Coordinates of C-alpha atoms and ligand atoms in Angstrom, one line a residue:
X9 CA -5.9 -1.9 21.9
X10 CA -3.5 0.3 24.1
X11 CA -0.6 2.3 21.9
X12 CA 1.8 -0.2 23.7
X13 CA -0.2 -3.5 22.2
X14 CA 0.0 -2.4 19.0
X15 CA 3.2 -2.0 18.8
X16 CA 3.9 -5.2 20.3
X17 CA 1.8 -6.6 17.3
X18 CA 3.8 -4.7 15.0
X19 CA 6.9 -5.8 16.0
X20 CA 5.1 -9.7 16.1
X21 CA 4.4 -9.2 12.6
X22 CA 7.6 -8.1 11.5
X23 CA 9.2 -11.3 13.4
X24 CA 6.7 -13.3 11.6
X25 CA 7.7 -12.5 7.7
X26 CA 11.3 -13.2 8.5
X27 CA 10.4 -16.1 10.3
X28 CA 8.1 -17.9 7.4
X29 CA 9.5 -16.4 4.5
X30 CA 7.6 -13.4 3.8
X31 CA 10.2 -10.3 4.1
X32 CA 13.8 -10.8 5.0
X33 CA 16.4 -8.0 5.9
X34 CA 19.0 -7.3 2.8
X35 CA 22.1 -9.0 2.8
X36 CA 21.5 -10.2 6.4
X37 CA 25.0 -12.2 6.2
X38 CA 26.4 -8.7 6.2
X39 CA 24.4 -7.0 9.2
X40 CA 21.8 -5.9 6.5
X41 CA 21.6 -2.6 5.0
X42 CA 19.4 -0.4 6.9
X43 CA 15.5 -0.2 5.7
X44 CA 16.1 -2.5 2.9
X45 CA 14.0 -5.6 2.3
X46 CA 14.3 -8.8 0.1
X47 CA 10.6 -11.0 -0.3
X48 CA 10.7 -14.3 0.4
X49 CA 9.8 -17.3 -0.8
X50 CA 5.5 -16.4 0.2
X51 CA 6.5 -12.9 0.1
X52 CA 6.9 -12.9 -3.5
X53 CA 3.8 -15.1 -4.0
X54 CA 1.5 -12.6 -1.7
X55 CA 3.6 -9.2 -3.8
X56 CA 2.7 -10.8 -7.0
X57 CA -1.1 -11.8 -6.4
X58 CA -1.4 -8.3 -5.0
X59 CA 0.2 -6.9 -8.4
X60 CA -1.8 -9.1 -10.6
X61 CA -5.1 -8.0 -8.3
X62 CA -4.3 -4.4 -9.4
X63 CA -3.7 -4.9 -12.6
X64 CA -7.2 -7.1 -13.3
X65 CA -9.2 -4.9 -11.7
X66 CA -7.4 -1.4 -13.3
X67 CA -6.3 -3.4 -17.0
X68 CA -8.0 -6.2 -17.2
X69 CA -11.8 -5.0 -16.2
X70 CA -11.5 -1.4 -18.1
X71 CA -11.0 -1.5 -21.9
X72 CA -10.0 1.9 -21.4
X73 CA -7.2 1.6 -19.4
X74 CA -3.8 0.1 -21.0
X75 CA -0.8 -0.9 -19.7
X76 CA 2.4 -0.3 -20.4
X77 CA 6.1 -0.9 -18.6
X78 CA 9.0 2.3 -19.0
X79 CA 12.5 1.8 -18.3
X80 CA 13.6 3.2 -14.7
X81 CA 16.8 5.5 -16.8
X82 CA 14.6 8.4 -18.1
X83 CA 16.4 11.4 -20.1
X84 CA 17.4 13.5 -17.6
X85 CA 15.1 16.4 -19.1
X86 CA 12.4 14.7 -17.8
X87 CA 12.8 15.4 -14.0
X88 CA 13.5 19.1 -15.1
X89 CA 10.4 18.9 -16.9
X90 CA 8.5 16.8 -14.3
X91 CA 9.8 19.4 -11.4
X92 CA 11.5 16.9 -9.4
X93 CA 15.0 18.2 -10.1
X94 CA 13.4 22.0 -8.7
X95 CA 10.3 21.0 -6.4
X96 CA 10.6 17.0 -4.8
X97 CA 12.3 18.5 -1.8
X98 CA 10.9 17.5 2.1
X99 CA 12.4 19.3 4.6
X100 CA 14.9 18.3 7.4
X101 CA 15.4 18.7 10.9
X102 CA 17.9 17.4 12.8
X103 CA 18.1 16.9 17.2
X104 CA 21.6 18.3 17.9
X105 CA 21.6 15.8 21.1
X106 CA 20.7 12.6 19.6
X107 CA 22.3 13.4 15.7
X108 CA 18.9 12.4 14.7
X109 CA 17.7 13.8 11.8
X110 CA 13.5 13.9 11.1
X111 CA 11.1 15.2 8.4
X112 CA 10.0 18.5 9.8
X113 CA 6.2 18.1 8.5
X114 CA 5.7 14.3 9.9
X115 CA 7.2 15.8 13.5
X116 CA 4.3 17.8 13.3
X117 CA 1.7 16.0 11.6
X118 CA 2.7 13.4 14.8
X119 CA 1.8 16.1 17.1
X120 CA -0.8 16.9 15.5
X121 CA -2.4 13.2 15.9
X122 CA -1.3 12.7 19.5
X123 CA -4.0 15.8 19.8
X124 CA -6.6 13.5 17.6
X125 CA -6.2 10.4 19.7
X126 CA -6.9 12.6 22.8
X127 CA -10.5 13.7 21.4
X128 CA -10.9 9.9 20.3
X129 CA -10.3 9.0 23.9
X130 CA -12.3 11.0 25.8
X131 CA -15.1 10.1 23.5
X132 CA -14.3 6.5 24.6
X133 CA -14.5 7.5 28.5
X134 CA -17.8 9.3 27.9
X135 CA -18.8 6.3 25.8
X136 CA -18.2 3.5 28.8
X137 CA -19.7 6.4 30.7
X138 CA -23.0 7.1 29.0
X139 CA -23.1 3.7 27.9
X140 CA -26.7 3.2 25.5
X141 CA -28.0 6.9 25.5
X142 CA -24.5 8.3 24.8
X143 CA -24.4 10.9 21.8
X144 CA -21.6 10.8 20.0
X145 CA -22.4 13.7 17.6
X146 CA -23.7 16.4 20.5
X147 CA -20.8 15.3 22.7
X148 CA -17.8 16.1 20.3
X149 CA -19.8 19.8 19.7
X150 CA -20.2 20.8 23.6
X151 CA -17.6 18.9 25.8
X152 CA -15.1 21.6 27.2
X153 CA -11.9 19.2 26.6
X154 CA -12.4 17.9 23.0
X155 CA -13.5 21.9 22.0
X156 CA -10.0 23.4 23.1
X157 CA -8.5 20.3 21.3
X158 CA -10.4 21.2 18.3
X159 CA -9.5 24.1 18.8
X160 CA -5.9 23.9 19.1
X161 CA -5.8 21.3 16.5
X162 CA -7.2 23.9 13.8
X163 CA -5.1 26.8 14.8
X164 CA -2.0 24.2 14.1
X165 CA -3.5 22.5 10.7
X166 CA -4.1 26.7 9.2
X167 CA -0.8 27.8 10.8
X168 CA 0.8 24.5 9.3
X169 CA -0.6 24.3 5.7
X170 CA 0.1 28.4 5.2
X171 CA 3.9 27.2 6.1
X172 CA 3.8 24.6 3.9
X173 CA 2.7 26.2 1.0
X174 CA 4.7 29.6 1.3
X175 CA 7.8 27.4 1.9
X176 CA 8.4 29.2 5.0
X177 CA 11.2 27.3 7.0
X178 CA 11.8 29.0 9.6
X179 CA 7.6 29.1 11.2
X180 CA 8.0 25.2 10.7
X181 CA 11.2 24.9 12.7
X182 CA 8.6 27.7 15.0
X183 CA 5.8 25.3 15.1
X184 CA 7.6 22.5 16.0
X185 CA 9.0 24.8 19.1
X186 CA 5.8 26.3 20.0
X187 CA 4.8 22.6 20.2
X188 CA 7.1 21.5 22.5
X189 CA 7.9 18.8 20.4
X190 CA 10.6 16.4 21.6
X191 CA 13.3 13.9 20.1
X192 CA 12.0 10.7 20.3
X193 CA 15.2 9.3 21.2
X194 CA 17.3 12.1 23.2
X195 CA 14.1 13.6 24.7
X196 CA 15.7 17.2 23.9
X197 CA 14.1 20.0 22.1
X198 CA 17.6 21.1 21.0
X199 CA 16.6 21.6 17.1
X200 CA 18.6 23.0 14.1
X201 CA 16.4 25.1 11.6
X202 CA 15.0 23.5 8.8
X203 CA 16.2 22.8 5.9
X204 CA 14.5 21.1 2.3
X205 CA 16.1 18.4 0.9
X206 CA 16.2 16.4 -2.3
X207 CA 15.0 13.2 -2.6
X208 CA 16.0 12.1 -6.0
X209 CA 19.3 9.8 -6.3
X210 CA 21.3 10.6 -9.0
X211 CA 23.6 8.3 -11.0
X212 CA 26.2 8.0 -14.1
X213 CA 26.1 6.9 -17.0
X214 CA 28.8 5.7 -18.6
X215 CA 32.3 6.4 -17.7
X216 CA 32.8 10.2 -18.0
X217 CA 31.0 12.0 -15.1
X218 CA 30.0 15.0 -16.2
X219 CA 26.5 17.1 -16.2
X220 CA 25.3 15.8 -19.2
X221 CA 25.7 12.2 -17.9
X222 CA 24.2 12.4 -14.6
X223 CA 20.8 10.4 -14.5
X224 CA 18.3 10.1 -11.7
X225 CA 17.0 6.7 -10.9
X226 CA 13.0 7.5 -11.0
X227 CA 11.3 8.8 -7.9
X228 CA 8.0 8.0 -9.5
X229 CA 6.3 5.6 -12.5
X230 CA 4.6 8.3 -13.2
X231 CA 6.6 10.0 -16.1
X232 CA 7.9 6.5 -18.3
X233 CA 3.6 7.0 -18.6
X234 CA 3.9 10.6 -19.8
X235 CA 6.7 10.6 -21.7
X236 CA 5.0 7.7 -23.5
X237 CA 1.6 9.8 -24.4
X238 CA 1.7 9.9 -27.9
X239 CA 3.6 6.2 -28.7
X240 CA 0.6 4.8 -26.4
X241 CA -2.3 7.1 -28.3
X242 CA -1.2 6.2 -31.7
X243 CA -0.9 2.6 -30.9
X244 CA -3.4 1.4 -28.5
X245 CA -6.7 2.7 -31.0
X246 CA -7.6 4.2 -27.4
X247 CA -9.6 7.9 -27.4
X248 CA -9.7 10.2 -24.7
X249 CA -10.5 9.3 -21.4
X250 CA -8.6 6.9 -21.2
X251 CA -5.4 5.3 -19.0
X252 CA -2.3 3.9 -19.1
X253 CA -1.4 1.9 -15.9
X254 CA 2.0 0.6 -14.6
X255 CA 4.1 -1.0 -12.2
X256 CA 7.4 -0.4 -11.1
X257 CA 10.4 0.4 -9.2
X258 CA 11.0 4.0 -7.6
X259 CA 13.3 5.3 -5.6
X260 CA 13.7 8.2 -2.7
X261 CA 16.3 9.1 -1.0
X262 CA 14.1 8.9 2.4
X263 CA 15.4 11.5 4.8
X264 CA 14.5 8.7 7.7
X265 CA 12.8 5.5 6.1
X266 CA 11.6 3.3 8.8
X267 CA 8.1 1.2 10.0
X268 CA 9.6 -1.7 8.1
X269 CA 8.2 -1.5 4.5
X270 CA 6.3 1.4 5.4
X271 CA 8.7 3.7 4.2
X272 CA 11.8 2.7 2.1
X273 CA 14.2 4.3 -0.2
X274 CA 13.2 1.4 -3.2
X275 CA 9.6 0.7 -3.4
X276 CA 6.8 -0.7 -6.1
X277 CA 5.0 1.6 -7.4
X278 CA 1.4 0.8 -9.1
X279 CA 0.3 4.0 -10.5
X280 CA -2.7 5.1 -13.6
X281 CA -2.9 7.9 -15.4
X282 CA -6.3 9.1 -16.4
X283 CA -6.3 11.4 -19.6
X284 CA -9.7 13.7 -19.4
X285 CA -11.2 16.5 -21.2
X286 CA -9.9 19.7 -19.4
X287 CA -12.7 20.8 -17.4
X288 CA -13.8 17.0 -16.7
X289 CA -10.8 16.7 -14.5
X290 CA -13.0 16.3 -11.3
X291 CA -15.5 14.3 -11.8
X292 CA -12.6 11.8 -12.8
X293 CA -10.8 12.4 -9.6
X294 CA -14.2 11.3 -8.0
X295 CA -14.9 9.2 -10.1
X296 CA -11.6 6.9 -9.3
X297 CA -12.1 8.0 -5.6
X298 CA -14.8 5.6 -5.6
X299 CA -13.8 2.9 -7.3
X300 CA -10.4 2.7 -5.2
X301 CA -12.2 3.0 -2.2
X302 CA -14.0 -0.1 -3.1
X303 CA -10.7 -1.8 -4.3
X304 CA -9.6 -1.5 -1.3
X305 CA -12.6 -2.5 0.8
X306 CA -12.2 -5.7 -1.7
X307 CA -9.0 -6.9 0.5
X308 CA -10.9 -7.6 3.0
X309 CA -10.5 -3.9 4.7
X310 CA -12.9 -2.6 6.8
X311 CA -14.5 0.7 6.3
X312 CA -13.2 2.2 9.9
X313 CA -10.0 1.1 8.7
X314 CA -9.8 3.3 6.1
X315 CA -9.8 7.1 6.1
X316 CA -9.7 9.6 3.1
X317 CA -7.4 12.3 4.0
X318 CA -7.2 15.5 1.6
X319 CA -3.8 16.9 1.8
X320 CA -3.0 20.2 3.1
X321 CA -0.5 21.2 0.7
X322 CA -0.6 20.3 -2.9
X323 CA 2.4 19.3 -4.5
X324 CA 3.7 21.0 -7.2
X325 CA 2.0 19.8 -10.2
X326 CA -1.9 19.3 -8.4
X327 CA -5.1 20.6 -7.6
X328 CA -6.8 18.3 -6.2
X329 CA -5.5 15.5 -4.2
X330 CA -6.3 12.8 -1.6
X331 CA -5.0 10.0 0.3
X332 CA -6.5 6.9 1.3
X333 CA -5.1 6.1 4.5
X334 CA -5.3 2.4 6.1
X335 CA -4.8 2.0 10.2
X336 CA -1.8 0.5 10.2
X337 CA -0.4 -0.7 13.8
X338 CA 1.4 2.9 13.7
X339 CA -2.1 4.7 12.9
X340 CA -3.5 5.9 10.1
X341 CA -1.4 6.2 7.1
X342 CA -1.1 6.4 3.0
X343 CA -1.5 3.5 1.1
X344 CA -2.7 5.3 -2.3
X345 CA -2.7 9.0 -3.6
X346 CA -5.6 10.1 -6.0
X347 CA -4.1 13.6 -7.7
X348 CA -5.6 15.5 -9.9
X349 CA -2.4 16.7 -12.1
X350 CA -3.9 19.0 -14.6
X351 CA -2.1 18.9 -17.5
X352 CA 1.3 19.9 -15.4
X353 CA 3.5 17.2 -16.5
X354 CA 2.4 17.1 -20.2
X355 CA 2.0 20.6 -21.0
X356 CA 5.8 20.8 -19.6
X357 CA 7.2 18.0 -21.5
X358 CA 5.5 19.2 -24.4
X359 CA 7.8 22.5 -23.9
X360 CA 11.0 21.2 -22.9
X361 CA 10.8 18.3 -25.9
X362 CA 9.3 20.8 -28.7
X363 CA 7.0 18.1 -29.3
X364 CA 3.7 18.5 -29.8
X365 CA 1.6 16.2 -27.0
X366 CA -2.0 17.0 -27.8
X367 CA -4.9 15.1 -28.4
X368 CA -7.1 15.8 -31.6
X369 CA -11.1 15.4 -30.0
X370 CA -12.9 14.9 -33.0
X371 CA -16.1 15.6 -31.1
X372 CA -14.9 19.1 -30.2
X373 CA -13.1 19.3 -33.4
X374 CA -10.1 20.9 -31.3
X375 CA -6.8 20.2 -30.2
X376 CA -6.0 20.1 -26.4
X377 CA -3.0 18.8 -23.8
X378 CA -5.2 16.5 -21.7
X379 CA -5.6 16.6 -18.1
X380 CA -4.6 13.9 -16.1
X381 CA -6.1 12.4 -13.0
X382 CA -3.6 10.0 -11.0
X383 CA -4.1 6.8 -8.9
X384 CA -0.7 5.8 -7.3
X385 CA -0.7 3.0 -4.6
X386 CA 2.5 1.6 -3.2
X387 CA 2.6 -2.1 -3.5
X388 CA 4.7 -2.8 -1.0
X389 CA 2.4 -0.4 1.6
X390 CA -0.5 -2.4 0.5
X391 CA 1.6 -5.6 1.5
X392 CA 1.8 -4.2 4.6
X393 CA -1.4 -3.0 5.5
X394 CA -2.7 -6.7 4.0
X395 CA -0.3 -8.4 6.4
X396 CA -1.2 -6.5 9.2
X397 CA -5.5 -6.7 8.6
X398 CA -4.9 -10.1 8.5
X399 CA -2.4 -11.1 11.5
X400 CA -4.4 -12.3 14.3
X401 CA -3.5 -14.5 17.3
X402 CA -6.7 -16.8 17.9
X403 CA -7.2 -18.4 21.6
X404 CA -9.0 -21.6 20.9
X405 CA -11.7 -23.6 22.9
X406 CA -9.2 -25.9 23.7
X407 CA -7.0 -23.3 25.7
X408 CA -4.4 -23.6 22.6
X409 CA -3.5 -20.5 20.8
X410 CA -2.8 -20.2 17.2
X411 CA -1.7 -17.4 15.1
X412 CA -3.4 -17.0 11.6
X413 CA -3.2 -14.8 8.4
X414 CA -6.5 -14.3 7.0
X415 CA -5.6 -13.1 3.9
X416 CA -8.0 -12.5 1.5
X417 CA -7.7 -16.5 -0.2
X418 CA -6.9 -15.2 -4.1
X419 CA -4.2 -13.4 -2.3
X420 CA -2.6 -15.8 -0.4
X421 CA 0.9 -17.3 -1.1
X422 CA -0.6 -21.0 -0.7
X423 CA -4.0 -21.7 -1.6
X424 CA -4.5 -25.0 -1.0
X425 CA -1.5 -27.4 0.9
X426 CA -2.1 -31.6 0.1
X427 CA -0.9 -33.8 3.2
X428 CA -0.8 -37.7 3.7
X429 CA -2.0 -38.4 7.1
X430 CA 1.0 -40.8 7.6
X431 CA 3.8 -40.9 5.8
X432 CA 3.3 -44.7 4.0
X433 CA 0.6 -47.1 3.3
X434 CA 0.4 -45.6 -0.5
X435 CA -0.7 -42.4 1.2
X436 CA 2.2 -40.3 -0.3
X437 CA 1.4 -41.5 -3.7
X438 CA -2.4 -40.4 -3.6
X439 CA -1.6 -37.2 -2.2
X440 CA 0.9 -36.4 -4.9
X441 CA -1.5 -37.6 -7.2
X442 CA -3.9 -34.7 -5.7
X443 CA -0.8 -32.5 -5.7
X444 CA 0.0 -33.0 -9.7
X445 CA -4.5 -32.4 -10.3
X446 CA -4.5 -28.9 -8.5
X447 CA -1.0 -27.8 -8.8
X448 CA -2.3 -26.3 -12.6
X449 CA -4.6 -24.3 -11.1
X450 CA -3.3 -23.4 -7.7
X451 CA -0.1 -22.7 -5.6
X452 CA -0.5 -26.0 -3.7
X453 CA 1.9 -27.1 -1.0
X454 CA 2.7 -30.6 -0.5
X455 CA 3.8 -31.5 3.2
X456 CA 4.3 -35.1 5.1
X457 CA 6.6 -34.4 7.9
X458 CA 5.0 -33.8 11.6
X459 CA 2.2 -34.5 12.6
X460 CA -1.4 -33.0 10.8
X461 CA -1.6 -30.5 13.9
X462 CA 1.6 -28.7 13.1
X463 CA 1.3 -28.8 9.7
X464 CA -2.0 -27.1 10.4
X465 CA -0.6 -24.4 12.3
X466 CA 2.4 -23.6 9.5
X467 CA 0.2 -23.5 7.0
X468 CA -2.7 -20.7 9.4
X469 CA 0.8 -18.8 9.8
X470 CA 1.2 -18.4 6.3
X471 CA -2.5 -17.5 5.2
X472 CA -3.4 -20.8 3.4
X473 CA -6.9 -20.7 2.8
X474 CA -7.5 -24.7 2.7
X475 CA -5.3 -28.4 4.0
X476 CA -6.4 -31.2 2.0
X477 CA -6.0 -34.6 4.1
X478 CA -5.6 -37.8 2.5
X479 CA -6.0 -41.1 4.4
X480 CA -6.5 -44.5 4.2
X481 CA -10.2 -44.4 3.5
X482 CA -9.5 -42.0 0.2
X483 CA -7.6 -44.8 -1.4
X484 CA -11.3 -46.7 -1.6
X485 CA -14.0 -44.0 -1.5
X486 CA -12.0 -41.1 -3.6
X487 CA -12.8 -38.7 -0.1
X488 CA -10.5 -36.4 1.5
X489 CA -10.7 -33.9 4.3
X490 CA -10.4 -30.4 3.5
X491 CA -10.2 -28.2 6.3
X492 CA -11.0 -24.2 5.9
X493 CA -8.4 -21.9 7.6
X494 CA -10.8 -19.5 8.8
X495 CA -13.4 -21.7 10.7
X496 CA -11.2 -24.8 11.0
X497 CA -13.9 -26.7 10.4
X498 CA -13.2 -29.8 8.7
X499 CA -15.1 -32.1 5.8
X500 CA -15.1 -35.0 3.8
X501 CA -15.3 -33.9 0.0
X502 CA -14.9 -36.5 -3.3
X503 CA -11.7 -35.5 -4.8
X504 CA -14.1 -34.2 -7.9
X505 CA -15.7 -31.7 -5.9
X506 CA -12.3 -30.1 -4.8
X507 CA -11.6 -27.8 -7.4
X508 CA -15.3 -26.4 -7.1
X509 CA -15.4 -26.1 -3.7
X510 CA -11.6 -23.9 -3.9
X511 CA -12.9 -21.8 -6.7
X512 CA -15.9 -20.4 -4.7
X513 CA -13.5 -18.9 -1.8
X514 CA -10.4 -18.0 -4.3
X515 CA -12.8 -16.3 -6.6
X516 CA -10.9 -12.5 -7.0
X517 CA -13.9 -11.3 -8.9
X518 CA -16.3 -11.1 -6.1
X519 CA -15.1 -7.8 -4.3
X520 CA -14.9 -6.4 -7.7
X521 CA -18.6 -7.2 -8.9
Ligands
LIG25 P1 4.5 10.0 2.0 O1 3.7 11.3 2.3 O2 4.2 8.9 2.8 O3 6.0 10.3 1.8 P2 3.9 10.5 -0.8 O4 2.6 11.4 -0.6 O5 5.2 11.2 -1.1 O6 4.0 9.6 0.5 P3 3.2 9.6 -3.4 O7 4.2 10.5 -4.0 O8 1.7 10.0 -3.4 O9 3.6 9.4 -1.8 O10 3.3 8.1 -3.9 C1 2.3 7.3 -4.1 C2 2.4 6.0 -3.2 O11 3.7 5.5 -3.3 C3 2.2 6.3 -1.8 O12 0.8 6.3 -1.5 C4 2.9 5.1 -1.1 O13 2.0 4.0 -1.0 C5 4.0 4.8 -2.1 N1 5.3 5.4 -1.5 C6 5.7 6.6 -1.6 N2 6.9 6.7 -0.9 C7 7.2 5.5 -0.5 C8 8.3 5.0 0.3 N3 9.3 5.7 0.6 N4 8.3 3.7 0.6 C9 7.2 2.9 0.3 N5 6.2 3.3 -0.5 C10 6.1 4.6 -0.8

């Protein structure tokens, strides 16, 4: 699909949460407030059964991993001790002509996949080309255009992650001029230098500002984990490895949030910590590479659609760390960090607290601050990427067109919508009777208005896996019709058989097995 399609898709999706209930702007009465979101009435069902998801597969399936679920107010010592207050900077650029102001690092890791999507599309010229005996492999090592590419594209990612990581300012604002990188919206190269900015928001408490009473709403889950080490060890009977998973609010003062819930300044976080052995730290951090990779090739993802991506500077408290990207409408982009954190954030809390946060390994018969290996996904980023893996508009023999969410069925919203054919003849009253059997086991929708067609087509747009039709020849041989979203194939099932027949497709342990 062309750069302009996709975006065109991306704009169809975002029309299509507001318009069935997914994702609506905040207080839309008043304009909205810009990049904020409220979930609907199938958004919240689709956000929760993407919560619980992570939480089976992380809690649930490993008795090693516990939850727990911190307050967003942390002492402020924390973020000293954490780094934030010092380190969580990103650093600013703005276009003098348009006012617009950019993160300096995503300018240029844009430029730097404009350059990508040029290799990728000569290799699908030379592909239509070549056809059959086209070789991939031997073309991207000896074809003239994709080697200066290559080449150019390395010179920027060393020149880049050197800048990065000596915090040098002024070579980023250089890059991004050497580039020839333009505003977007004014089309000017007319930059101010570069500048870092904070991204925690602070707060009061109480009603005397002073120092002591400034707070910072939490830019990460991460630390209500840490700063719970020892409560969670002396409680939980658990012995290193082993985790402590949660989910939660953070909050970033974005320096430009946008791609809908791609980037907001109040997101969900679902992040584990993995306490290790020191020294054991990286088999861990492969260890959970795997098995998130397959978490997300459970939803339904499929493997070109996701990319590991190792980052080029490691933040502050790392080292090791990876992303798993997903290719969103935008391009590729992170869903989920995997950091190794060493023991950073403990061994710092451990000194600004003056308490002790070690772990006794009786096996060693020595003392240690653990290291830490991280899994943090972004809920609402995994909403998205589901949403968009599963928007599709289907032409149909007929001519007709429909659009559809195939969402993975444990995940959907509705699993199963119950509909009289017509709206009397004791219809209604069987179908409710269907509606009160499942409704303990399902999210079932109950629809009589319009006819079955439409009701059909609301229920593809929202992702429900099966409609269940009841009509005149149910009331005598106990038969309805259930119809499967995917196929739209349509059969006649006893009423008794309905619950089995739902349970094979909404089964959430199958990806996982
Ligand atoms: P980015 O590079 O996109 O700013 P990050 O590397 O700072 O992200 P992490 O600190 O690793 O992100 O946070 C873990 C996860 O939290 C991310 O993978 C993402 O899914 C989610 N996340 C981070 N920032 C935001 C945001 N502003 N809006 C929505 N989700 C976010």
């Amino acid at each position: 699909m062309s750069k302009e399609a996709t975006q065109n898709t991306f704009q169809e999706i975002i029309s299509h949460c507001k318009e069935y209930g997914f994702i609506f702007p905040s207080s839309e009465i008043y304009d909205g407030l810009g990049a904020v979101y409220d979930y609907g009435p199938y958004g919240i069902e689709l956000k929760n059964n993407i919560q619980q998801y992570w939480w089976k597969a992380m809690v649930q399936l490993n008795e090693n991993i516990v939850g727990i679920d911190a307050a967003i107010f942390m002492h402020p010592k924390t973020w000293k001790a954490s780094g934030h207050v010092d380190a969580f900077n990103d650093p600013l650029i703005d276009n003098k002509d348009s006012k617009k102001r950019y993160r300096a690092d995503v300018l240029i890791e844009d430029a730097m996949a404009k350059i990508e999507e040029k290799i990728d599309k000569e290799v699908d010229k030379a592909q239509k080309k070549f056809g059959e005996s086209f070789n991939k492999e031997m073309f991207l090592q000896t074809n003239p255009n994709v080697l200066r590419n290559k080449e150019k594209l390395n010179t920027i990612e060393t020149r880049f992650k050197k800048a990065l990581e000596e915090n040098d300012l002024a070579d980023l604002k250089q890059i991004i001029v050497d580039l020839e990188i333009a505003c977007p919206i004014s089309g000017s190269r007319n930059w101010t230098d570069v500048r870092q900015f904070n991204l925690m928001f602070a707060t009061e408490v109480g009603s005397v500002a002073d120092e002591a009473s400034t707070i910072y709403l939490r830019p990460e889950t991460a630390q209500g984990i840490f700063v719970n080490f020892l409560n969670v060890l002396n409680t939980s009977r658990q012995r290193i490895p082993f985790g402590i998973a949660q989910v939660g609010k953070a909050f970033r003062n974005e320096i430009v949030a946008r791609q809908f819930i791609f980037r907001t300044r109040e997101f969900e976080q679902m992040e584990m910590q993995f306490f290790v052995r020191p020294g054991s730290e990286m088999e861990w951090y492969n260890k959970w590479k795997e098995a998130r990779w397959k978490w997300h090739r459970s939803l339904g993802f499929a493997e070109e659609s996701l990319k590991f991506y190792d980052h080029l500077k490691l933040a502050h408290y790392a080292n090791a760390a990876v992303d798993i990207q997903f290719n969103f409408p935008f391009g590729f982009k992170e869903i989920e960090g995997i950091h190794s954190r060493t023991d950073f954030d403990l061994k710092n809390h451990q000194e600004l607290s003056g308490k002790k946060l070690q772990y006794f390994d009786p096996e060693l018969n020595q003392s240690y601050i653990p290291y830490v290996v991280e899994t943090s996904i972004g809920l609402n980023r995994t909403f998205l990427a589901v949403l968009c893996n599963g928007f599709k508009n289907e032409k149909l023999e007929d001519g007709s067109e429909r659009t559809v969410l195939a969402l993975p069925p444990f995940l959907a919203p509705v699993q199963i919508a119950v509909f009289p054919l017509v709206k009397k003849d004791g219809l209604p009253e069987k179908a409710r009777e269907i509606f009160d059997i499942l409704k303990w086991d399902y999210k079932v929708f109950y629809e009589e208005k319009d006819s079955i067609g439409k009701r059909y087509r609301r229920q593809d747009a929202l992702g429900t896996p099966f409609c269940i039709t009841v009509d005149h020849d149910t009331l005598t041989d106990n038969q309805v019709t259930i119809r499967d979203r995917d196929t739209m194939k349509q059969e006649r099932i006893s009423i008794e058989r309905l619950k089995e027949v739902v349970n094979e497709k909404v089964d959430w342990k199958k990806g996982l097995r």
